[in-house]
PDB file of C-alpha atoms in Angstrom:
ATOM      1  CA  MET A   1      24.436  -7.194 -11.928  1.00  0.00           C
ATOM      2  CA  THR A   2      20.697  -7.735 -12.379  1.00  0.00           C
ATOM      3  CA  ARG A   3      19.390  -6.900  -8.897  1.00  0.00           C
ATOM      4  CA  TYR A   4      16.686  -4.308  -8.680  1.00  0.00           C
ATOM      5  CA  VAL A   5      15.324  -2.930  -5.380  1.00  0.00           C
ATOM      6  CA  ALA A   6      12.127  -0.909  -5.329  1.00  0.00           C
ATOM      7  CA  LEU A   7      11.324   1.202  -2.409  1.00  0.00           C
ATOM      8  CA  GLY A   8       8.478   3.576  -1.528  1.00  0.00           C
ATOM      9  CA  SER A   9       4.908   4.124  -0.540  1.00  0.00           C
ATOM     10  CA  SER A  10       1.609   3.266  -2.058  1.00  0.00           C
ATOM     11  CA  MET A  11       2.167   5.350  -5.179  1.00  0.00           C
ATOM     12  CA  ALA A  12       4.922   2.790  -5.947  1.00  0.00           C
ATOM     13  CA  ALA A  13       3.154  -0.326  -4.494  1.00  0.00           C
ATOM     14  CA  GLY A  14      -0.071   0.085  -6.464  1.00  0.00           C
ATOM     15  CA  PRO A  15      -2.837  -0.802  -4.012  1.00  0.00           C
ATOM     16  CA  GLY A  16      -5.790  -2.495  -5.709  1.00  0.00           C
ATOM     17  CA  ILE A  17      -4.160  -3.034  -9.093  1.00  0.00           C
ATOM     18  CA  GLN A  18      -4.699  -6.686  -9.628  1.00  0.00           C
ATOM     19  CA  PRO A  19      -3.106  -9.195  -8.945  1.00  0.00           C
ATOM     20  CA  ARG A  20      -1.589  -8.661  -5.646  1.00  0.00           C
ATOM     21  CA  VAL A  21       2.051  -9.878  -5.223  1.00  0.00           C
ATOM     22  CA  ALA A  22       1.618 -13.522  -3.962  1.00  0.00           C
ATOM     23  CA  GLY A  23       2.613 -13.717  -0.276  1.00  0.00           C
ATOM     24  CA  SER A  24       3.242 -10.036   0.282  1.00  0.00           C
ATOM     25  CA  PRO A  25       1.638  -8.333   3.306  1.00  0.00           C
ATOM     26  CA  ARG A  26      -1.952  -7.343   2.601  1.00  0.00           C
ATOM     27  CA  PRO A  27      -1.531  -3.851   4.203  1.00  0.00           C
ATOM     28  CA  ALA A  28       1.492  -3.232   1.718  1.00  0.00           C
ATOM     29  CA  GLY A  29      -0.954  -3.095  -1.134  1.00  0.00           C
ATOM     30  CA  ARG A  30       1.800  -4.403  -3.473  1.00  0.00           C
ATOM     31  CA  SER A  31       0.653  -5.026  -7.025  1.00  0.00           C
ATOM     32  CA  ALA A  32       2.325  -7.598  -9.415  1.00  0.00           C
ATOM     33  CA  ARG A  33       1.613  -4.994 -11.903  1.00  0.00           C
ATOM     34  CA  ASN A  34       3.251  -2.060 -10.256  1.00  0.00           C
ATOM     35  CA  TYR A  35       5.945  -0.089 -12.128  1.00  0.00           C
ATOM     36  CA  ALA A  36       8.735  -1.921 -10.491  1.00  0.00           C
ATOM     37  CA  HIS A  37       7.431  -5.302 -11.697  1.00  0.00           C
ATOM     38  CA  LEU A  38       6.874  -3.995 -15.180  1.00  0.00           C
ATOM     39  CA  VAL A  39      10.313  -2.429 -15.249  1.00  0.00           C
ATOM     40  CA  ALA A  40      11.872  -5.670 -13.977  1.00  0.00           C
ATOM     41  CA  ALA A  41      10.189  -7.692 -16.643  1.00  0.00           C
ATOM     42  CA  ALA A  42      11.104  -5.139 -19.439  1.00  0.00           C
ATOM     43  CA  LEU A  43      14.843  -5.069 -18.420  1.00  0.00           C
ATOM     44  CA  GLY A  44      15.328  -8.742 -17.313  1.00  0.00           C
ATOM     45  CA  LEU A  45      16.081  -7.674 -13.727  1.00  0.00           C
ATOM     46  CA  ASP A  46      15.719  -9.625 -10.413  1.00  0.00           C
ATOM     47  CA  LEU A  47      13.240  -7.625  -8.507  1.00  0.00           C
ATOM     48  CA  VAL A  48      13.051  -7.048  -4.722  1.00  0.00           C
ATOM     49  CA  ASP A  49       9.892  -5.124  -4.123  1.00  0.00           C
ATOM     50  CA  VAL A  50       9.702  -3.718  -0.589  1.00  0.00           C
ATOM     51  CA  THR A  51       7.182  -0.808  -1.307  1.00  0.00           C
ATOM     52  CA  TYR A  52       4.533  -0.390   1.291  1.00  0.00           C
ATOM     53  CA  SER A  53       1.500   1.563   1.416  1.00  0.00           C
ATOM     54  CA  GLY A  54       1.652   4.412   4.051  1.00  0.00           C
ATOM     55  CA  ALA A  55       5.440   4.533   4.179  1.00  0.00           C
ATOM     56  CA  THR A  56       7.244   7.590   5.002  1.00  0.00           C
ATOM     57  CA  THR A  57      10.911   8.658   4.583  1.00  0.00           C
ATOM     58  CA  ALA A  58      11.437   7.246   8.059  1.00  0.00           C
ATOM     59  CA  HIS A  59      10.240   3.887   6.970  1.00  0.00           C
ATOM     60  CA  VAL A  60      12.630   3.851   4.176  1.00  0.00           C
ATOM     61  CA  LEU A  61      15.535   4.829   6.314  1.00  0.00           C
ATOM     62  CA  THR A  62      15.117   3.678  10.016  1.00  0.00           C
ATOM     63  CA  ASP A  63      11.719   2.699  11.026  1.00  0.00           C
ATOM     64  CA  THR A  64       9.811  -0.638  10.939  1.00  0.00           C
ATOM     65  CA  GLN A  65       6.342  -0.630   9.341  1.00  0.00           C
ATOM     66  CA  ARG A  66       3.875  -3.229  10.663  1.00  0.00           C
ATOM     67  CA  GLY A  67       6.747  -5.512  11.383  1.00  0.00           C
ATOM     68  CA  ALA A  68       8.494  -4.997   8.139  1.00  0.00           C
ATOM     69  CA  ALA A  69      12.160  -3.895   8.378  1.00  0.00           C
ATOM     70  CA  PRO A  70      13.263  -0.431   7.230  1.00  0.00           C
ATOM     71  CA  GLN A  71      13.114  -0.598   3.415  1.00  0.00           C
ATOM     72  CA  VAL A  72      16.933   0.222   2.971  1.00  0.00           C
ATOM     73  CA  ASP A  73      17.655  -3.093   4.652  1.00  0.00           C
ATOM     74  CA  ALA A  74      16.780  -4.810   1.338  1.00  0.00           C
ATOM     75  CA  LEU A  75      19.947  -3.223  -0.270  1.00  0.00           C
ATOM     76  CA  ASP A  76      23.078  -5.315  -0.153  1.00  0.00           C
ATOM     77  CA  GLY A  77      25.416  -3.391  -2.458  1.00  0.00           C
ATOM     78  CA  SER A  78      24.938  -5.618  -5.492  1.00  0.00           C
ATOM     79  CA  GLU A  79      22.093  -3.764  -7.107  1.00  0.00           C
ATOM     80  CA  SER A  80      22.210  -2.412 -10.610  1.00  0.00           C
ATOM     81  CA  LEU A  81      18.908  -0.424 -10.266  1.00  0.00           C
ATOM     82  CA  VAL A  82      17.131   1.189  -7.154  1.00  0.00           C
ATOM     83  CA  THR A  83      14.064   3.179  -7.435  1.00  0.00           C
ATOM     84  CA  VAL A  84      12.187   5.254  -4.736  1.00  0.00           C
ATOM     85  CA  THR A  85       9.003   7.069  -4.609  1.00  0.00           C
ATOM     86  CA  ILE A  86       8.390   8.741  -1.137  1.00  0.00           C
ATOM     87  CA  GLY A  87       7.707  11.918   0.672  1.00  0.00           C
ATOM     88  CA  GLY A  88       4.036  12.258   0.183  1.00  0.00           C
ATOM     89  CA  ASN A  89       3.019  10.635   3.448  1.00  0.00           C
ATOM     90  CA  ASP A  90       5.416  12.904   5.321  1.00  0.00           C
ATOM     91  CA  VAL A  91       3.569  15.954   4.263  1.00  0.00           C
ATOM     92  CA  GLY A  92       0.071  14.279   4.277  1.00  0.00           C
ATOM     93  CA  TYR A  93      -0.519  14.749   0.533  1.00  0.00           C
ATOM     94  CA  VAL A  94      -3.032  12.076  -0.149  1.00  0.00           C
ATOM     95  CA  PRO A  95      -4.464  11.978   3.434  1.00  0.00           C
ATOM     96  CA  MET A  96      -5.173  15.726   3.023  1.00  0.00           C
ATOM     97  CA  LEU A  97      -7.098  15.119  -0.287  1.00  0.00           C
ATOM     98  CA  PHE A  98      -9.143  12.350   1.329  1.00  0.00           C
ATOM     99  CA  ALA A  99      -9.888  14.598   4.197  1.00  0.00           C
ATOM    100  CA  ALA A 100     -10.845  17.399   2.081  1.00  0.00           C
ATOM    101  CA  GLY A 101     -13.224  15.278   0.084  1.00  0.00           C
ATOM    102  CA  LEU A 102     -15.214  14.245   3.159  1.00  0.00           C
ATOM    103  CA  PRO A 103     -18.572  16.128   3.752  1.00  0.00           C
ATOM    104  CA  ARG A 104     -17.732  19.300   5.629  1.00  0.00           C
ATOM    105  CA  PRO A 105     -20.075  18.348   8.715  1.00  0.00           C
ATOM    106  CA  VAL A 106     -17.704  15.472   9.423  1.00  0.00           C
ATOM    107  CA  ARG A 107     -15.011  18.207  10.515  1.00  0.00           C
ATOM    108  CA  ARG A 108     -17.324  18.937  13.596  1.00  0.00           C
ATOM    109  CA  ILE A 109     -17.151  15.284  14.836  1.00  0.00           C
ATOM    110  CA  PRO A 110     -14.995  15.062  18.085  1.00  0.00           C
ATOM    111  CA  LEU A 111     -11.529  13.600  17.568  1.00  0.00           C
ATOM    112  CA  LEU A 112     -12.110  12.762  13.893  1.00  0.00           C
ATOM    113  CA  GLY A 113     -12.958  16.313  13.059  1.00  0.00           C
ATOM    114  CA  SER A 114      -9.826  17.656  14.771  1.00  0.00           C
ATOM    115  CA  LYS A 115      -7.685  15.233  12.706  1.00  0.00           C
ATOM    116  CA  ILE A 116      -9.387  16.300   9.466  1.00  0.00           C
ATOM    117  CA  ARG A 117      -9.006  19.958  10.307  1.00  0.00           C
ATOM    118  CA  SER A 118      -5.378  19.484  10.894  1.00  0.00           C
ATOM    119  CA  LEU A 119      -4.906  17.637   7.618  1.00  0.00           C
ATOM    120  CA  VAL A 120      -6.537  20.485   5.570  1.00  0.00           C
ATOM    121  CA  ASN A 121      -4.864  23.295   7.508  1.00  0.00           C
ATOM    122  CA  PRO A 122      -2.382  24.929   5.106  1.00  0.00           C
ATOM    123  CA  ALA A 123      -0.029  26.205   7.881  1.00  0.00           C
ATOM    124  CA  GLU A 124       0.552  22.602   9.064  1.00  0.00           C
ATOM    125  CA  ARG A 125       1.066  21.207   5.553  1.00  0.00           C
ATOM    126  CA  TYR A 126       3.652  24.046   4.894  1.00  0.00           C
ATOM    127  CA  VAL A 127       5.570  23.087   8.136  1.00  0.00           C
ATOM    128  CA  ALA A 128       5.567  19.531   6.873  1.00  0.00           C
ATOM    129  CA  LEU A 129       6.823  20.502   3.494  1.00  0.00           C
ATOM    130  CA  GLU A 130       9.676  22.472   5.186  1.00  0.00           C
ATOM    131  CA  GLU A 131      10.797  19.187   6.970  1.00  0.00           C
ATOM    132  CA  VAL A 132      10.551  16.808   4.103  1.00  0.00           C
ATOM    133  CA  GLY A 133      13.213  18.369   1.814  1.00  0.00           C
ATOM    134  CA  ALA A 134      16.091  17.304   4.243  1.00  0.00           C
ATOM    135  CA  ALA A 135      14.560  13.855   4.735  1.00  0.00           C
ATOM    136  CA  LEU A 136      14.445  13.339   0.877  1.00  0.00           C
ATOM    137  CA  VAL A 137      18.079  14.385   0.808  1.00  0.00           C
ATOM    138  CA  GLU A 138      18.944  11.798   3.525  1.00  0.00           C
ATOM    139  CA  VAL A 139      17.211   9.104   1.491  1.00  0.00           C
ATOM    140  CA  GLY A 140      19.075   9.875  -1.724  1.00  0.00           C
ATOM    141  CA  ARG A 141      22.425   9.960   0.304  1.00  0.00           C
ATOM    142  CA  THR A 142      21.642   6.630   2.132  1.00  0.00           C
ATOM    143  CA  LEU A 143      20.679   4.870  -1.157  1.00  0.00           C
ATOM    144  CA  ARG A 144      23.851   6.110  -2.930  1.00  0.00           C
ATOM    145  CA  GLN A 145      26.005   4.822   0.033  1.00  0.00           C
ATOM    146  CA  ARG A 146      24.223   1.438   0.400  1.00  0.00           C
ATOM    147  CA  ALA A 147      24.007   0.746  -3.359  1.00  0.00           C
ATOM    148  CA  PRO A 148      27.226   2.382  -4.701  1.00  0.00           C
ATOM    149  CA  ARG A 149      27.092   0.608  -8.103  1.00  0.00           C
ATOM    150  CA  ALA A 150      23.506   1.198  -8.854  1.00  0.00           C
ATOM    151  CA  THR A 151      21.602   3.570 -10.866  1.00  0.00           C
ATOM    152  CA  VAL A 152      19.423   5.178  -8.235  1.00  0.00           C
ATOM    153  CA  LEU A 153      16.335   6.917  -9.460  1.00  0.00           C
ATOM    154  CA  PHE A 154      13.826   9.096  -7.480  1.00  0.00           C
ATOM    155  CA  VAL A 155      10.420   8.662  -9.249  1.00  0.00           C
ATOM    156  CA  ASP A 156       8.109  11.478  -8.351  1.00  0.00           C
ATOM    157  CA  TYR A 157       4.314  11.330  -8.040  1.00  0.00           C
ATOM    158  CA  LEU A 158       1.876  11.041 -10.885  1.00  0.00           C
ATOM    159  CA  THR A 159      -0.338  14.093 -11.183  1.00  0.00           C
ATOM    160  CA  LEU A 160      -3.630  13.496  -9.177  1.00  0.00           C
ATOM    161  CA  LEU A 161      -5.512  16.692  -9.533  1.00  0.00           C
ATOM    162  CA  PRO A 162      -6.362  18.962 -12.665  1.00  0.00           C
ATOM    163  CA  PRO A 163      -3.798  21.781 -13.034  1.00  0.00           C
ATOM    164  CA  ALA A 164      -6.760  24.261 -12.768  1.00  0.00           C
ATOM    165  CA  GLY A 165     -10.414  24.285 -12.391  1.00  0.00           C
ATOM    166  CA  PRO A 166     -12.892  22.145 -10.318  1.00  0.00           C
ATOM    167  CA  ALA A 167     -11.842  18.813  -8.888  1.00  0.00           C
ATOM    168  CA  SER A 168     -15.150  17.672  -7.359  1.00  0.00           C
ATOM    169  CA  PRO A 169     -15.765  16.998  -4.375  1.00  0.00           C
ATOM    170  CA  LEU A 170     -12.850  19.268  -3.261  1.00  0.00           C
ATOM    171  CA  SER A 171     -13.452  22.969  -2.775  1.00  0.00           C
ATOM    172  CA  ASP A 172     -11.301  25.341  -4.823  1.00  0.00           C
ATOM    173  CA  HIS A 173      -9.423  26.161  -1.543  1.00  0.00           C
ATOM    174  CA  ASP A 174      -8.525  22.522  -0.892  1.00  0.00           C
ATOM    175  CA  ALA A 175      -7.745  21.743  -4.449  1.00  0.00           C
ATOM    176  CA  THR A 176      -5.389  24.771  -4.557  1.00  0.00           C
ATOM    177  CA  LEU A 177      -3.571  23.426  -1.426  1.00  0.00           C
ATOM    178  CA  GLY A 178      -3.526  19.893  -2.984  1.00  0.00           C
ATOM    179  CA  ARG A 179      -1.863  21.375  -6.172  1.00  0.00           C
ATOM    180  CA  HIS A 180       0.697  23.257  -3.983  1.00  0.00           C
ATOM    181  CA  LEU A 181       1.637  20.141  -2.161  1.00  0.00           C
ATOM    182  CA  ALA A 182       2.125  18.241  -5.315  1.00  0.00           C
ATOM    183  CA  LEU A 183       4.224  20.855  -6.972  1.00  0.00           C
ATOM    184  CA  GLU A 184       6.442  21.381  -3.901  1.00  0.00           C
ATOM    185  CA  LEU A 185       6.986  17.502  -3.545  1.00  0.00           C
ATOM    186  CA  GLU A 186       8.060  17.518  -7.237  1.00  0.00           C
ATOM    187  CA  ARG A 187      10.470  20.483  -6.532  1.00  0.00           C
ATOM    188  CA  LEU A 188      11.823  18.934  -3.390  1.00  0.00           C
ATOM    189  CA  THR A 189      12.398  15.509  -4.966  1.00  0.00           C
ATOM    190  CA  ALA A 190      14.164  16.944  -7.957  1.00  0.00           C
ATOM    191  CA  GLN A 191      16.362  19.076  -5.596  1.00  0.00           C
ATOM    192  CA  ALA A 192      17.306  15.914  -3.431  1.00  0.00           C
ATOM    193  CA  ALA A 193      18.163  13.895  -6.605  1.00  0.00           C
ATOM    194  CA  ALA A 194      20.361  16.748  -7.881  1.00  0.00           C
ATOM    195  CA  THR A 195      22.026  17.134  -4.339  1.00  0.00           C
ATOM    196  CA  THR A 196      22.739  13.465  -3.957  1.00  0.00           C
ATOM    197  CA  GLY A 197      23.779  12.454  -7.419  1.00  0.00           C
ATOM    198  CA  CYS A 198      20.670  10.429  -8.042  1.00  0.00           C
ATOM    199  CA  GLY A 199      18.455  10.337 -11.254  1.00  0.00           C
ATOM    200  CA  LEU A 200      15.061  11.725 -11.518  1.00  0.00           C
ATOM    201  CA  VAL A 201      11.947  10.379 -13.208  1.00  0.00           C
ATOM    202  CA  ARG A 202       9.513  13.093 -13.675  1.00  0.00           C
ATOM    203  CA  ALA A 203       6.304  11.223 -13.561  1.00  0.00           C
ATOM    204  CA  GLY A 204       4.439  14.288 -12.394  1.00  0.00           C
ATOM    205  CA  ALA A 205       5.324  16.404 -15.439  1.00  0.00           C
ATOM    206  CA  ALA A 206       4.668  13.526 -17.734  1.00  0.00           C
ATOM    207  CA  SER A 207       1.108  13.100 -16.434  1.00  0.00           C
ATOM    208  CA  ARG A 208      -0.174  16.689 -16.325  1.00  0.00           C
ATOM    209  CA  ASP A 209      -2.786  15.866 -18.959  1.00  0.00           C
ATOM    210  CA  HIS A 210      -3.555  12.493 -17.415  1.00  0.00           C
ATOM    211  CA  HIS A 211      -4.932  13.459 -14.000  1.00  0.00           C
ATOM    212  CA  GLY A 212      -7.959  11.707 -12.385  1.00  0.00           C
ATOM    213  CA  TRP A 213     -10.449  14.147 -13.905  1.00  0.00           C
ATOM    214  CA  SER A 214      -9.087  13.778 -17.557  1.00  0.00           C
ATOM    215  CA  PRO A 215     -10.395  11.881 -20.394  1.00  0.00           C
ATOM    216  CA  ASP A 216      -7.353   9.512 -20.368  1.00  0.00           C
ATOM    217  CA  PRO A 217      -6.626   9.244 -16.528  1.00  0.00           C
ATOM    218  CA  TRP A 218      -3.427   7.597 -15.072  1.00  0.00           C
ATOM    219  CA  THR A 219      -4.781   8.074 -11.553  1.00  0.00           C
ATOM    220  CA  THR A 220      -8.168   7.689  -9.819  1.00  0.00           C
ATOM    221  CA  ARG A 221     -10.388  10.335  -8.310  1.00  0.00           C
ATOM    222  CA  PHE A 222     -11.658  10.709  -4.812  1.00  0.00           C
ATOM    223  CA  GLY A 223     -13.997   7.888  -3.631  1.00  0.00           C
ATOM    224  CA  TRP A 224     -14.368   4.996  -1.390  1.00  0.00           C
ATOM    225  CA  PRO A 225     -12.073   1.984  -1.499  1.00  0.00           C
ATOM    226  CA  VAL A 226     -13.453  -0.867  -3.602  1.00  0.00           C
ATOM    227  CA  PRO A 227     -11.964  -4.375  -3.289  1.00  0.00           C
ATOM    228  CA  ARG A 228      -9.956  -5.447  -6.241  1.00  0.00           C
ATOM    229  CA  ARG A 229      -9.930  -1.985  -7.864  1.00  0.00           C
ATOM    230  CA  PRO A 230      -7.202   0.687  -7.825  1.00  0.00           C
ATOM    231  CA  ALA A 231      -7.233   2.647  -4.550  1.00  0.00           C
ATOM    232  CA  PRO A 232      -8.855   6.280  -4.857  1.00  0.00           C
ATOM    233  CA  LEU A 233      -6.361   9.007  -5.573  1.00  0.00           C
ATOM    234  CA  HIS A 234      -3.743   6.604  -6.578  1.00  0.00           C
ATOM    235  CA  PRO A 235      -2.274   5.243  -9.831  1.00  0.00           C
ATOM    236  CA  ASN A 236      -4.437   3.028 -12.122  1.00  0.00           C
ATOM    237  CA  ALA A 237      -2.931   0.301 -14.374  1.00  0.00           C
ATOM    238  CA  ALA A 238      -2.469   2.763 -17.274  1.00  0.00           C
ATOM    239  CA  GLY A 239      -0.537   5.098 -14.856  1.00  0.00           C
ATOM    240  CA  MET A 240       1.813   2.308 -13.755  1.00  0.00           C
ATOM    241  CA  ARG A 241       2.527   1.400 -17.303  1.00  0.00           C
ATOM    242  CA  ALA A 242       3.340   4.921 -18.070  1.00  0.00           C
ATOM    243  CA  VAL A 243       5.669   5.275 -15.121  1.00  0.00           C
ATOM    244  CA  ALA A 244       7.325   2.022 -15.908  1.00  0.00           C
ATOM    245  CA  ASP A 245       8.061   3.327 -19.413  1.00  0.00           C
ATOM    246  CA  LEU A 246       9.654   6.414 -18.013  1.00  0.00           C
ATOM    247  CA  VAL A 247      11.729   4.329 -15.700  1.00  0.00           C
ATOM    248  CA  VAL A 248      12.887   1.948 -18.348  1.00  0.00           C
ATOM    249  CA  ALA A 249      13.984   5.076 -20.444  1.00  0.00           C
ATOM    250  CA  ALA A 250      15.931   6.529 -17.600  1.00  0.00           C
ATOM    251  CA  ALA A 251      17.549   3.335 -16.597  1.00  0.00           C
ATOM    252  CA  SER A 252      18.589   2.574 -20.142  1.00  0.00           C
ATOM    253  CA  GLY A 253      19.892   6.085 -21.044  1.00  0.00           C
TER     254      GLY A 253
END
């Protein structure tokens, strides 16, 4: 068996890392050099990449996204490898960081301001965290059922923020919330992997010294999107290579 199906959100898709997968939906932000493509090349696997920027656990399991079928529909039971990076959009992790990086007067703009205030509200983020754990477990169970002969790997999120200290333009309060979301997502992903008999690739732990503010970043900092450049607060090419190496090691072990 050589079939490899890659599932997940933008952290797996790699928006802005050139080149884009030919023929893929532009909103998916699917890079031909995301970790799935690098893993497939390294292991000689036939890749089916259905990663899609903005995806939630519901898009993996049951919901369509911009006309794309639920991602699990790509599984046919013949897979040797399945990877999934998901959960951040359920809790508003990167959206929260984007909102926090905007000038504070923006929070007073009608409608937009209320959305931003909601994203940076710790109480609302904590409620979302309480809900995502069960969703991640359901992802693991479903992948094990739909791909019973495959190695199924949860791949958690690369570290975006410095472990401590400033992360301009974020305030200390907002950076602290962002770090909490990241660490809880790691914990819940690990818990889901253990509960469902899936493997775990600890990209977050491996990238502690490679956050976006470090001398050797694997992710990008806050900023405005620039065409043909890695998306802000997302993996860069070096980060995708690093995650690919971790996945290859896990799949080969």
